CSV table of C-alpha atoms and ligand atoms in Angstrom, one decimal:
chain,number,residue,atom,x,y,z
A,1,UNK,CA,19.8,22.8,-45.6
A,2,UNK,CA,20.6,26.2,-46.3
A,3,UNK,CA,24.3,27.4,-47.1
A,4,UNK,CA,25.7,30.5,-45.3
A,5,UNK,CA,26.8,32.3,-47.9
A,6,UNK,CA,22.3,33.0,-48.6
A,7,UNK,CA,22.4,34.7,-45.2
A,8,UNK,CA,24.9,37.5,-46.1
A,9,UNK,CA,24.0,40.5,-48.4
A,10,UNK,CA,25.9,41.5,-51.7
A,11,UNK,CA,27.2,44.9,-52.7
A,12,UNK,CA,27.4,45.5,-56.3
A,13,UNK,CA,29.7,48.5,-56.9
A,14,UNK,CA,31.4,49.8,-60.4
A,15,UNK,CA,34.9,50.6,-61.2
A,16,UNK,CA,37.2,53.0,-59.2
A,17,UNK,CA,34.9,52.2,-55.9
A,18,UNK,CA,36.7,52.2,-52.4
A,19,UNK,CA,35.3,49.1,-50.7
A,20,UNK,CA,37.2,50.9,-47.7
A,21,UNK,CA,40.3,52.8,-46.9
A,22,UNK,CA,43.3,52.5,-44.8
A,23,UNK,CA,42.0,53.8,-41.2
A,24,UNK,CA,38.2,52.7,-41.5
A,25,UNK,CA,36.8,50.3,-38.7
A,26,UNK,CA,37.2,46.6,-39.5
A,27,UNK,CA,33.8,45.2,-39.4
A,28,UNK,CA,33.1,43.5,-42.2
A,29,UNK,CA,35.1,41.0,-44.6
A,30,UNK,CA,34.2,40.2,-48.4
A,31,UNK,CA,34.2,37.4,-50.8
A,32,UNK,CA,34.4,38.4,-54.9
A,33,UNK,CA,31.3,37.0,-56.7
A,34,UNK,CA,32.7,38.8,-59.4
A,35,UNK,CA,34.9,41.3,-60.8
A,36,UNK,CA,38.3,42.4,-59.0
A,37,UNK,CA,39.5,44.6,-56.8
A,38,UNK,CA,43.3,45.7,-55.9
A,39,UNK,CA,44.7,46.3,-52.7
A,40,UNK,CA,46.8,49.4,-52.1
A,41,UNK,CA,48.5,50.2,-49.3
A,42,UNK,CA,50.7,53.4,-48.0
A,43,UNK,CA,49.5,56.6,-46.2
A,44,UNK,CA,50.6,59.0,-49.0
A,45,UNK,CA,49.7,59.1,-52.6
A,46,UNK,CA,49.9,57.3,-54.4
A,47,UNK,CA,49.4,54.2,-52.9
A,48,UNK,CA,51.4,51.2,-53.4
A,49,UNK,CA,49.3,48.7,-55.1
A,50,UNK,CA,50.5,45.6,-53.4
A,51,UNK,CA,47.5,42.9,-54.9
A,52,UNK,CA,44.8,42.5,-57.3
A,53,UNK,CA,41.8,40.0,-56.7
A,54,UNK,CA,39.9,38.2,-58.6
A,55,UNK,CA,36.6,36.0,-58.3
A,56,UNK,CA,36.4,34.0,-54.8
A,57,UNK,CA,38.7,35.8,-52.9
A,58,UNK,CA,38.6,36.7,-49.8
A,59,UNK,CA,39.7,40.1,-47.8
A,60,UNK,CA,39.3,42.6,-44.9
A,61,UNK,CA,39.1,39.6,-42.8
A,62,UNK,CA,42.0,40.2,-40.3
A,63,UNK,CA,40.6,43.7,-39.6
A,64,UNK,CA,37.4,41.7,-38.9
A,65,UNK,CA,38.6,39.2,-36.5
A,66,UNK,CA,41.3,41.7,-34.6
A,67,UNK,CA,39.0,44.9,-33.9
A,68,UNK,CA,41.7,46.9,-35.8
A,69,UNK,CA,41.6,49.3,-38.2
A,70,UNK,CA,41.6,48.8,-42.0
A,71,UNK,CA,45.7,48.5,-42.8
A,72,UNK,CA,45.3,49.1,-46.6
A,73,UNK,CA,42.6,50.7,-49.4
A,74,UNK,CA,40.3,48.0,-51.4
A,75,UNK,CA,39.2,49.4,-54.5
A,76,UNK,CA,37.4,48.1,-57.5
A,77,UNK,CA,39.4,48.0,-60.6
A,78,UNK,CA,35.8,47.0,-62.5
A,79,UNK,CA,32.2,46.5,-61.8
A,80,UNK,CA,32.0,44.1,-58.9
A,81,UNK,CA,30.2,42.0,-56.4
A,82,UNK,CA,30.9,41.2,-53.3
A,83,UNK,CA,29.3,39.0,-50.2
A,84,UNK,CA,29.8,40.7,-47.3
A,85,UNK,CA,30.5,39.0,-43.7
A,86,UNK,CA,29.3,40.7,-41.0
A,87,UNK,CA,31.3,40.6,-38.0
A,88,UNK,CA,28.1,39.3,-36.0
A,89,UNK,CA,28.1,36.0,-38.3
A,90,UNK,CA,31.7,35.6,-37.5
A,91,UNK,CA,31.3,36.1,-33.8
A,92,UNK,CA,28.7,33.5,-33.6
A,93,UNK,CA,31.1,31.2,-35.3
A,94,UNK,CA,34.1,31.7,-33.4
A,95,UNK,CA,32.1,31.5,-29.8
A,96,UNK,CA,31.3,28.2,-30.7
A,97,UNK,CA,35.0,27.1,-31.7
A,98,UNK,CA,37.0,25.0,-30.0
A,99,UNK,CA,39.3,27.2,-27.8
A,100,UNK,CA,42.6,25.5,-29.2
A,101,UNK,CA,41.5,26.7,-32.3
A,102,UNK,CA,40.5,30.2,-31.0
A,103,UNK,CA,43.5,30.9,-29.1
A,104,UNK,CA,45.8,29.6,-32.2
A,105,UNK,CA,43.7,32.4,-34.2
A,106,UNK,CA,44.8,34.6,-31.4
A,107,UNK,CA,48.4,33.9,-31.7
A,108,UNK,CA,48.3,34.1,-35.7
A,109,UNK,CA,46.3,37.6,-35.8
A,110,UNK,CA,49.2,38.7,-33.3
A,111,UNK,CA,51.9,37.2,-35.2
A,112,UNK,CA,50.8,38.8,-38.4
A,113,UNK,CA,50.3,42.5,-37.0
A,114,UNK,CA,53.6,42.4,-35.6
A,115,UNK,CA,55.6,40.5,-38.5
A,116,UNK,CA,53.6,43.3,-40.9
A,117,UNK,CA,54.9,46.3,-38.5
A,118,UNK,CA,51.2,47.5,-38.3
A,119,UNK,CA,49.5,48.4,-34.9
A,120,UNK,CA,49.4,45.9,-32.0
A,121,UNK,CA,46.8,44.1,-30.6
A,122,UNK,CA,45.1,45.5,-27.3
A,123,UNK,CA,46.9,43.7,-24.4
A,124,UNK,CA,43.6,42.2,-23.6
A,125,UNK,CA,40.7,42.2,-25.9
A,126,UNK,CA,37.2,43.1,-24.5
A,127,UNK,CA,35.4,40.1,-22.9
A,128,UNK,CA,32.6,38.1,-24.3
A,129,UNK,CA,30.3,39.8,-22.4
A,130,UNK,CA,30.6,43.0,-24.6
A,131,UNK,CA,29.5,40.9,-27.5
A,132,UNK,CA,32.9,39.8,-28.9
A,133,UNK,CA,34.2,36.3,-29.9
A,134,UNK,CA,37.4,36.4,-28.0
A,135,UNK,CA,37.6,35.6,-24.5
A,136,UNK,CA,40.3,37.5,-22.5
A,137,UNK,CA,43.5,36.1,-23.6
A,138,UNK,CA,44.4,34.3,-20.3
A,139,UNK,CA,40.9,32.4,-20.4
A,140,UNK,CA,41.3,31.2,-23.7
A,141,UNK,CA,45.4,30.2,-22.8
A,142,UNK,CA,43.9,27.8,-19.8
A,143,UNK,CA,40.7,26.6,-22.4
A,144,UNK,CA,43.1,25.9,-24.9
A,145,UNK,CA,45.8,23.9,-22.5
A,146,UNK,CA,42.9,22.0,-21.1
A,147,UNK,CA,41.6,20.8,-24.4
A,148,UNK,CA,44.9,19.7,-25.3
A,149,UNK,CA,46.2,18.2,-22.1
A,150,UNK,CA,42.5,16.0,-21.5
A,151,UNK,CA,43.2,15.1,-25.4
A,152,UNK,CA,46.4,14.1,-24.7
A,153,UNK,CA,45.1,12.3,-21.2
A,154,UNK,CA,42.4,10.7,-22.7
A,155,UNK,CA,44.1,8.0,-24.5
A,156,UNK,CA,45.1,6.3,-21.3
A,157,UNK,CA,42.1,7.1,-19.5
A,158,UNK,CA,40.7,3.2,-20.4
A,159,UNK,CA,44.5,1.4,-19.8
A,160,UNK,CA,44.3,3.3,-16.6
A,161,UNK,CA,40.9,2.4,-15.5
A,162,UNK,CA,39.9,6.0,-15.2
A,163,UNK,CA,36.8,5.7,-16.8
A,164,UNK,CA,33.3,5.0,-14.6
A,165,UNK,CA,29.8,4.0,-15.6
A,166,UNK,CA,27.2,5.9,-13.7
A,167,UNK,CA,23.3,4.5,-14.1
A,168,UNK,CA,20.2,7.3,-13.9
A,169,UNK,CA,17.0,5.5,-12.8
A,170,UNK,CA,14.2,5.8,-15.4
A,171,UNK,CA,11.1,5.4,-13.9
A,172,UNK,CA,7.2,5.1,-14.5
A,173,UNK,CA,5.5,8.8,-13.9
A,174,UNK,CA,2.3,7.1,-12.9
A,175,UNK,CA,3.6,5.2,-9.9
A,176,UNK,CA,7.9,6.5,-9.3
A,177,UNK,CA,8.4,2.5,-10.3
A,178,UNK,CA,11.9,1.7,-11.6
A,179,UNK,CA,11.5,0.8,-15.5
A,180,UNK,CA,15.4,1.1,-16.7
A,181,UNK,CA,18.4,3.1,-16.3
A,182,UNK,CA,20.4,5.3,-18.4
A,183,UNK,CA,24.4,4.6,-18.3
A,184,UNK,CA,26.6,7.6,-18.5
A,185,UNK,CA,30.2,7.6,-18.7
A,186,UNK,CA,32.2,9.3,-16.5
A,187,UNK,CA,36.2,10.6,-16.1
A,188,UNK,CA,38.3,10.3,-12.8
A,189,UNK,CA,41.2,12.1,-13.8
A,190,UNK,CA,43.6,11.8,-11.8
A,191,UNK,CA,44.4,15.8,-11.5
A,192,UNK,CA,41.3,17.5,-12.4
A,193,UNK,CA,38.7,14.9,-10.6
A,194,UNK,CA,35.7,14.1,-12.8
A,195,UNK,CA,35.7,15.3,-16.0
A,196,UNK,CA,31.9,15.4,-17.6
A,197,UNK,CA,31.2,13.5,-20.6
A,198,UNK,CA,29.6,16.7,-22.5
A,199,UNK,CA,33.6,18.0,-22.6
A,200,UNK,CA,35.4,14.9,-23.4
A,201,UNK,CA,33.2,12.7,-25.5
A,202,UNK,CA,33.4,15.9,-28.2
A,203,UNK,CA,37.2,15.1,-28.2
A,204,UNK,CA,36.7,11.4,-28.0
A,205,UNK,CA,35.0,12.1,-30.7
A,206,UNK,CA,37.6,14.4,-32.8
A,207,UNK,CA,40.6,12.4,-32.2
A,208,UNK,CA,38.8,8.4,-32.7
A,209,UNK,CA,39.4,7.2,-29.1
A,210,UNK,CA,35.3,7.7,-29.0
A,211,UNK,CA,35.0,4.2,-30.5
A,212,UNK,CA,37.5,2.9,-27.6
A,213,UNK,CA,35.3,4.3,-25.1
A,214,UNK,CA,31.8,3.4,-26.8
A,215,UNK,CA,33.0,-0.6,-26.8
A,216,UNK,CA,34.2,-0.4,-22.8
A,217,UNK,CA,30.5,1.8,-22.2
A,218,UNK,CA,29.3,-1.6,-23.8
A,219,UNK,CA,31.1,-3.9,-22.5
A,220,UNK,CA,30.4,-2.6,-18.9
A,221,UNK,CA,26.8,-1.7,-19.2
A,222,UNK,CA,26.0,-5.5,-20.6
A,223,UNK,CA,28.3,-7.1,-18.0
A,224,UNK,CA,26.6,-4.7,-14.9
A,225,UNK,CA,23.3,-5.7,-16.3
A,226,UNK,CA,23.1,-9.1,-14.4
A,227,UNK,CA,23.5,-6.8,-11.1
A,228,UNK,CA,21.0,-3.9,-12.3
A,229,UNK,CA,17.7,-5.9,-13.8
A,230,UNK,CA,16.8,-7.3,-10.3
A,231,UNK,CA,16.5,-3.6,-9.2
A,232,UNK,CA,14.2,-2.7,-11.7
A,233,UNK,CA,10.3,-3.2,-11.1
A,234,UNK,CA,8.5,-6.3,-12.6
A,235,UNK,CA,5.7,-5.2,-15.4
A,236,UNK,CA,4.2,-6.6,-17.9
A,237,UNK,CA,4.5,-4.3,-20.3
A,238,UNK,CA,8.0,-3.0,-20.8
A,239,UNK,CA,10.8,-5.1,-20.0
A,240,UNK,CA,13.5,-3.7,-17.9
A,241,UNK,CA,16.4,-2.3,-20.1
A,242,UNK,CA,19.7,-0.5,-19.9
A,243,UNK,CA,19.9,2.6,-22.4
A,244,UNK,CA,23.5,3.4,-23.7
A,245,UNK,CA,24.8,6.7,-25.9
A,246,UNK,CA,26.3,6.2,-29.1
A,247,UNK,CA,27.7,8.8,-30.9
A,248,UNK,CA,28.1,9.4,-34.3
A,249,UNK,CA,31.3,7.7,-35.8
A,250,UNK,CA,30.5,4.9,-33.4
A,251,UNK,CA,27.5,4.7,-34.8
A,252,UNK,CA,29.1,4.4,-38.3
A,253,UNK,CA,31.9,2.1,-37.4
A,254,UNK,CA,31.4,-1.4,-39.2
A,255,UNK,CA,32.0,-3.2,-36.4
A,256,UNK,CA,28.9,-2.1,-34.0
A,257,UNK,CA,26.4,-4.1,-34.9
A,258,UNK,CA,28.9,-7.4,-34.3
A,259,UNK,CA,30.2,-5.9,-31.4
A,260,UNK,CA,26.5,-5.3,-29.8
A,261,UNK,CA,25.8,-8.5,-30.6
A,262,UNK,CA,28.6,-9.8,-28.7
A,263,UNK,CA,28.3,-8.2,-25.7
A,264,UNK,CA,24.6,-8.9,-25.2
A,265,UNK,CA,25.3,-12.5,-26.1
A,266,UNK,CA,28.0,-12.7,-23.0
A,267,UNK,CA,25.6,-11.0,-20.6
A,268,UNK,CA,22.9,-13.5,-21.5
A,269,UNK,CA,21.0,-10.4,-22.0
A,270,UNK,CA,17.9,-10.7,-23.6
A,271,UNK,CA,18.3,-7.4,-26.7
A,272,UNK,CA,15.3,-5.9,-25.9
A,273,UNK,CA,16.6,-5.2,-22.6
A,274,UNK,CA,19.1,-3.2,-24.5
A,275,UNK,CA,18.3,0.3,-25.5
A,276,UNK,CA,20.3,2.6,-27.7
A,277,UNK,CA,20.2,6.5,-27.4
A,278,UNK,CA,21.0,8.5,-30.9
A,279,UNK,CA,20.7,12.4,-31.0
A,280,UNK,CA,19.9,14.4,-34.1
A,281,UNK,CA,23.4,15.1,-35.5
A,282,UNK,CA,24.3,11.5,-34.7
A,283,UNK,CA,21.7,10.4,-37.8
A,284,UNK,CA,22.3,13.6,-40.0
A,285,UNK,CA,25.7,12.8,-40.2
A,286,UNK,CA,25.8,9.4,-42.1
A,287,UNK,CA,22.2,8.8,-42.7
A,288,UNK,CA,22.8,5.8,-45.1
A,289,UNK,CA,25.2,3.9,-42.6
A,290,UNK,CA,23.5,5.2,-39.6
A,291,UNK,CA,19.9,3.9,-41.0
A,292,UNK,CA,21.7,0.3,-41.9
A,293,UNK,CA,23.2,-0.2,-38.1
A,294,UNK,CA,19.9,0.9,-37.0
A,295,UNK,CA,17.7,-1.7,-39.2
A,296,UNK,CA,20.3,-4.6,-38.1
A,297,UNK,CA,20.1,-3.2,-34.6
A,298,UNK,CA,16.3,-3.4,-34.4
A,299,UNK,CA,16.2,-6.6,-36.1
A,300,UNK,CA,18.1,-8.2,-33.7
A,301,UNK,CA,15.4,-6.7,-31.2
A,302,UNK,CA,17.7,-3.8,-29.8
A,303,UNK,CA,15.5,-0.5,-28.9
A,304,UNK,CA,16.5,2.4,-30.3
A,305,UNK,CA,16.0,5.6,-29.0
A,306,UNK,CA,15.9,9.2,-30.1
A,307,UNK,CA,17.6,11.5,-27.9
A,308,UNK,CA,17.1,14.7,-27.2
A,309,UNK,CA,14.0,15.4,-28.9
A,310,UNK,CA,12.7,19.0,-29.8
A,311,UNK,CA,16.7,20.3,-30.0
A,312,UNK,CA,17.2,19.5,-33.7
A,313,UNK,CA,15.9,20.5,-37.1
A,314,UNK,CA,14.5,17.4,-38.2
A,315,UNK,CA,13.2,15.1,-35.7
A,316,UNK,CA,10.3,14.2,-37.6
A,317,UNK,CA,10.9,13.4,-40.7
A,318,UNK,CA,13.7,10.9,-39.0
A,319,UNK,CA,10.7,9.7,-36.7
A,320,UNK,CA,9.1,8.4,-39.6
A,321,UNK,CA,11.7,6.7,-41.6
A,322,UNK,CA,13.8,5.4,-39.2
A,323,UNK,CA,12.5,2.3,-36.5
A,324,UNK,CA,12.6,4.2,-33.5
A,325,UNK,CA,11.4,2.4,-30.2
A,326,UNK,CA,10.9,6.1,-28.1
A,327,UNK,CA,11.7,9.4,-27.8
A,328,UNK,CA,13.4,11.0,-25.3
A,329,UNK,CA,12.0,14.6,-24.4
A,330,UNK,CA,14.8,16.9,-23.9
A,331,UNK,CA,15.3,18.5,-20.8
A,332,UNK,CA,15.7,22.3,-22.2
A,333,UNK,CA,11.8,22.0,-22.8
A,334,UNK,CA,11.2,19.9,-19.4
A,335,UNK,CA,12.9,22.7,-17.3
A,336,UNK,CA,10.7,25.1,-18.7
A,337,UNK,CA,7.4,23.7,-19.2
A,338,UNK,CA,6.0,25.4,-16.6
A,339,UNK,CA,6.9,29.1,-17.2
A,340,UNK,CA,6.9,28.8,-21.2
A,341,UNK,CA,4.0,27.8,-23.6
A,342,UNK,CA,6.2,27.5,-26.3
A,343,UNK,CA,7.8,23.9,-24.4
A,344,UNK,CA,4.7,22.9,-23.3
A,345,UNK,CA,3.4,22.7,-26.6
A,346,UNK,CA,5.9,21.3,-28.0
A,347,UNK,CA,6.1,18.7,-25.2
A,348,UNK,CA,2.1,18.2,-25.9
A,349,UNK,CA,3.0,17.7,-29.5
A,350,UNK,CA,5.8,15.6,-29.2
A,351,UNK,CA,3.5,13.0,-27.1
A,352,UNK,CA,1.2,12.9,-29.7
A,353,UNK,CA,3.8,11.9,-32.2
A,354,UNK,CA,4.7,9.2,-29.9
A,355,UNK,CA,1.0,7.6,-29.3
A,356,UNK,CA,0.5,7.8,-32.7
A,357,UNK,CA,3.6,6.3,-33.5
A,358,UNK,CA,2.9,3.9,-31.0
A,359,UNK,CA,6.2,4.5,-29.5
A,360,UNK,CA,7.0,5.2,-25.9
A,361,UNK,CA,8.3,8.9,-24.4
A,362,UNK,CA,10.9,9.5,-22.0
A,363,UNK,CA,11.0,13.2,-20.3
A,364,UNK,CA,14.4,13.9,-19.1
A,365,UNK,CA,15.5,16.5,-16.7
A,366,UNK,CA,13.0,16.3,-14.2
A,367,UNK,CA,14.0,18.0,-11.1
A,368,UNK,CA,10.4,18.7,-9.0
A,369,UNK,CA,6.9,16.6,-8.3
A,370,UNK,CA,4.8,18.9,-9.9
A,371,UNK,CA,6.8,18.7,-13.6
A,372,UNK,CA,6.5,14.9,-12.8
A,373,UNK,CA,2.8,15.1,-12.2
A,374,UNK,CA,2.3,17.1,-15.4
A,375,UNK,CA,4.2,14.9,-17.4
A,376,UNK,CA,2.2,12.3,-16.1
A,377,UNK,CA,-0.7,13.6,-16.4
A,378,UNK,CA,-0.4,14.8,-20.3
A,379,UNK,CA,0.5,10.7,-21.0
A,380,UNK,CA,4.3,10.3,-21.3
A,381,UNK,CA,4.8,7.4,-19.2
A,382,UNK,CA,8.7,7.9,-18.4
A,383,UNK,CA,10.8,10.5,-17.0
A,384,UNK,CA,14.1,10.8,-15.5
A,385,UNK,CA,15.7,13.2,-13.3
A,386,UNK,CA,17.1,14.8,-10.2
A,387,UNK,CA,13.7,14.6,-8.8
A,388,UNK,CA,14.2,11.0,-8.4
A,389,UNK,CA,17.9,10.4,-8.6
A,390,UNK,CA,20.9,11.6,-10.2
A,391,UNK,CA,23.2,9.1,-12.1
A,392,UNK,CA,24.7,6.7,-9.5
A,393,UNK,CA,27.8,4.7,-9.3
A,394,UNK,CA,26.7,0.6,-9.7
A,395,UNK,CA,28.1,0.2,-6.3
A,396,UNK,CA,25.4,2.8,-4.7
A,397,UNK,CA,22.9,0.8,-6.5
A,398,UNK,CA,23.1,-2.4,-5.8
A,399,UNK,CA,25.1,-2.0,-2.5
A,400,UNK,CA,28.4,-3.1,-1.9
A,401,UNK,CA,29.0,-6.6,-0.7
B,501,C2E,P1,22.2,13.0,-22.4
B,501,C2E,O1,22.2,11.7,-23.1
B,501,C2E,O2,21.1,14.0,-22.7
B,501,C2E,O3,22.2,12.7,-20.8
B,501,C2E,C1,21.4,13.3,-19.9
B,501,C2E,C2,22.2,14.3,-19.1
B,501,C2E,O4,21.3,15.0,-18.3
B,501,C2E,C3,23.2,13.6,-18.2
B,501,C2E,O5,24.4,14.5,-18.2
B,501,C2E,C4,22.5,13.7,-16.9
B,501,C2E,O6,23.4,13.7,-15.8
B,501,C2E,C5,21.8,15.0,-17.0
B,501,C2E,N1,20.6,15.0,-16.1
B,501,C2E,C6,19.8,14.0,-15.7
B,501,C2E,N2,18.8,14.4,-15.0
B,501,C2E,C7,18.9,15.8,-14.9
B,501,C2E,C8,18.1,16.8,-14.3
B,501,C2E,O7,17.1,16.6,-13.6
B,501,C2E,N3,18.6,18.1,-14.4
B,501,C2E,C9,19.7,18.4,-15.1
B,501,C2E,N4,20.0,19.7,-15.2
B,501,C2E,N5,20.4,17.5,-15.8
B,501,C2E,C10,20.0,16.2,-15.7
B,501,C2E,P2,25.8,13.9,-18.3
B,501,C2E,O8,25.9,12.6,-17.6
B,501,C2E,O9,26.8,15.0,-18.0
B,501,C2E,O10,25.9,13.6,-19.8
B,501,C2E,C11,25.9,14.6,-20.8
B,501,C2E,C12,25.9,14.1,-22.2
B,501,C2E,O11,27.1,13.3,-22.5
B,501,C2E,C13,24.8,13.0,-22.4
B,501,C2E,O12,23.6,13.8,-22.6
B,501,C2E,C14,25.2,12.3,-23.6
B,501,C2E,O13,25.0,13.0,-24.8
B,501,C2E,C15,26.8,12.3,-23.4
B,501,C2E,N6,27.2,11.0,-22.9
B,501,C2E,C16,27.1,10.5,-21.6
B,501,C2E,N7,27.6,9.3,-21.6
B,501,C2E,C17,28.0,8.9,-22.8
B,501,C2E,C18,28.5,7.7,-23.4
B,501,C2E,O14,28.8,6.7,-22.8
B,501,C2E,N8,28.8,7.8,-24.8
B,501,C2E,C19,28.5,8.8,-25.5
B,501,C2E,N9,28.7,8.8,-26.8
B,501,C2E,N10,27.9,10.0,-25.0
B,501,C2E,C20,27.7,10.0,-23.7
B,502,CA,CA1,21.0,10.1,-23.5
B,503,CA,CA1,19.2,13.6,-23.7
């Protein structure tokens, strides 16, 4: 892993050197490698020197997240080096942030202007689509209340039977026959309707109640199972399973190896009809305790899945060193295996792995015949999708009695 700091460029300057002066544009903001620098402010001279510097500091950073003009004069006071941030690096950062977090920066860069009598911020900054981080500030007012009020709503989402297991078929390219199904949680809330799992498992996953909803997506998965297996096609060679997500700290948690146990053990499930998903970051994250769940997991005859396949850094060298029982291709490269060599190859490449591996593959995101034919035809013998059926409630499944 690289650090950040390798990616930004150094300016070495010597003593009595503006860095820049009250006035300039704000775009960039610097750490001290070395050396020191003072900070003057006033618009006559002399200036009022009002701070001096020194190694690991940082400044010109407000400048760089408002827009604004520089408010005061850096200037060396001896030789010095600095690493400069670009405001580009900083955009890319701050697009990603949560929007609590953005629009608390928001509030802070306003509160400071004002409280330091310098200029105002623009009554609306310009939107994201003119390459800058902020969104307007009404948009990031109603992302930020959201976050916080589905936090907030989230810890009774179980005690108020909110949350739902959907099942996605899997099925066998070669004949459309029903070989498993993935369970994926969703959120009826009682105001907003269904919330997806890709915005609340993150906060699940911030705030702890991911472990809360990781044993009830056990619990229920293992307890429909009974109802789901006699769906799924007889063959010889896989055995029908159920695939569940885990993230990360659920992953970690000392209890999940007990508490798997347990529930496959109540559903008089056999384990290998069990199958647990794991992306990238859920295994970068804690790779000692992630590797020791996984080893007991396996052990007990549990297949283990890696998710998303192609996104992350790494996949391979985890492919090797870790027991995985498949690989599931993600659907970024499905979508676009047609149109794009790049995915195709790496498709082609990733099915390799898995024959040589002796592992099984699993495309995902398969939304038309001919991506399901081509699949197919390259060797991955599993696929999932729209094409043949979006995730279900149990009830559509199995009909209601
Ligand atoms: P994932 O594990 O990659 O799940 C597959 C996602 O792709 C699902 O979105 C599914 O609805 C969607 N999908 C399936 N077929 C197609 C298709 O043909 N086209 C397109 N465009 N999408 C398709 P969903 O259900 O919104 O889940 C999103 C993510 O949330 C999942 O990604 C998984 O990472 C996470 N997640 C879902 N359920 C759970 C859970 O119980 N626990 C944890 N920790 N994470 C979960
Ligand atoms: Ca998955
Ligand atoms: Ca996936």
């Amino acid at each position: 892993m690289h650090t950040l700091i390798s990616e930004f460029s150094r300016e070495v300057l010597a003593a009595g050197e503006a860095v820049f002066q009250i006035g300039d544009t704000g775009d960039s903001a610097y750490v001290i490698e070395s050396g020191c620098v003072e900070v003057l402010v006033g618009a006559t001279q002399p200036q009022q020197r009002v701070a001096v510097l020194a190694e690991g500091a940082m400044f010109g950073e407000v400048a760089l997240l408002d827009r604004q003009a520089r408010t005061a004069t850096v200037r060396t006071l001896v030789p010095t080096t600095l690493v400069r941030i670009d405001r580009a690096h900083v955009d890319e950062l701050l697009v990603r942030a949560d929007p609590v977090i953005q629009y608390l920066l928001r509030l802070l860069l306003e509160r400071f202007r004002s409280s330091s009598g310098k200029s105002e911020l623009p009554p609306t900054l310009p939107p994201l689509s003119d390459h800058t981080a902020f969104a307007p500030p009404e948009d990031l007012h109603a992302a930020a209340v959201r976050t916080l009020s589905l936090a907030h709503d989230l810890s009774d989402a179980i005690a108020r039977d909110q949350l739902d297991l959907f099942y996605q078929p899997i099925v066998r390219l070669t004949d459309g026959s029903l070989a498993g199904y993935e369970a994926l949680v969703r959120w009826r809330h009682p105001v907003l309707g269904v919330v997806q799992p890709d915005e609340f498992i993150p906060l699940a996953e911030k705030t702890g109640l991911v472990h809360r909803i990781g044993q009830w997506v056990l619990q229920r998965a293992t307890a429909d199972w009974p109802a789901l297996r006699p769906t799924c096609a007889a063959n010889a060679g896989v055995r029908p399973f159920v695939s569940i997500n885990l993230s990360a700290p659920e992953l970690c948690s000392a209890g999940i190896v007990d508490a798997v146990e347990r529930s496959v053990r109540n559903a008089a499930m056999d384990p290998q009809e069990l199958r647990i998903e794991l992306t990238e970051t859920v295994i970068i994250s804690s790779l000692e305790k992630v590797s020791a769940s996984i080893a007991s997991l396996r052990a007990m005859g549990v297949g283990i899945a890696l998710d998303d396949f192609g996104t992350g850094y790494a996949g391979l060298d985890y492919l090797q060193t870790l027991p995985f029982t498949a690989i599931k291709i993600d659907r970024a490269f499905v979508a676009h295996m047609h149109a794009a060599e790049r995915s195709f190859q790496i498709i082609k490449s990733a099915l390799a792995l898995a024959r040589q591996l002796g592992i099984s593959a699993v495309a995902e995101g398969i939304e038309d015949a001919a991506t399901g034919a081509l699949l197919s035809s390259m060797g991955c013998e599993f696929g999932q999708g729209y094409h043949y059926a979006r995730p279900l409630p149990l009830g559509d499944i199995v009909g209601r009695s």
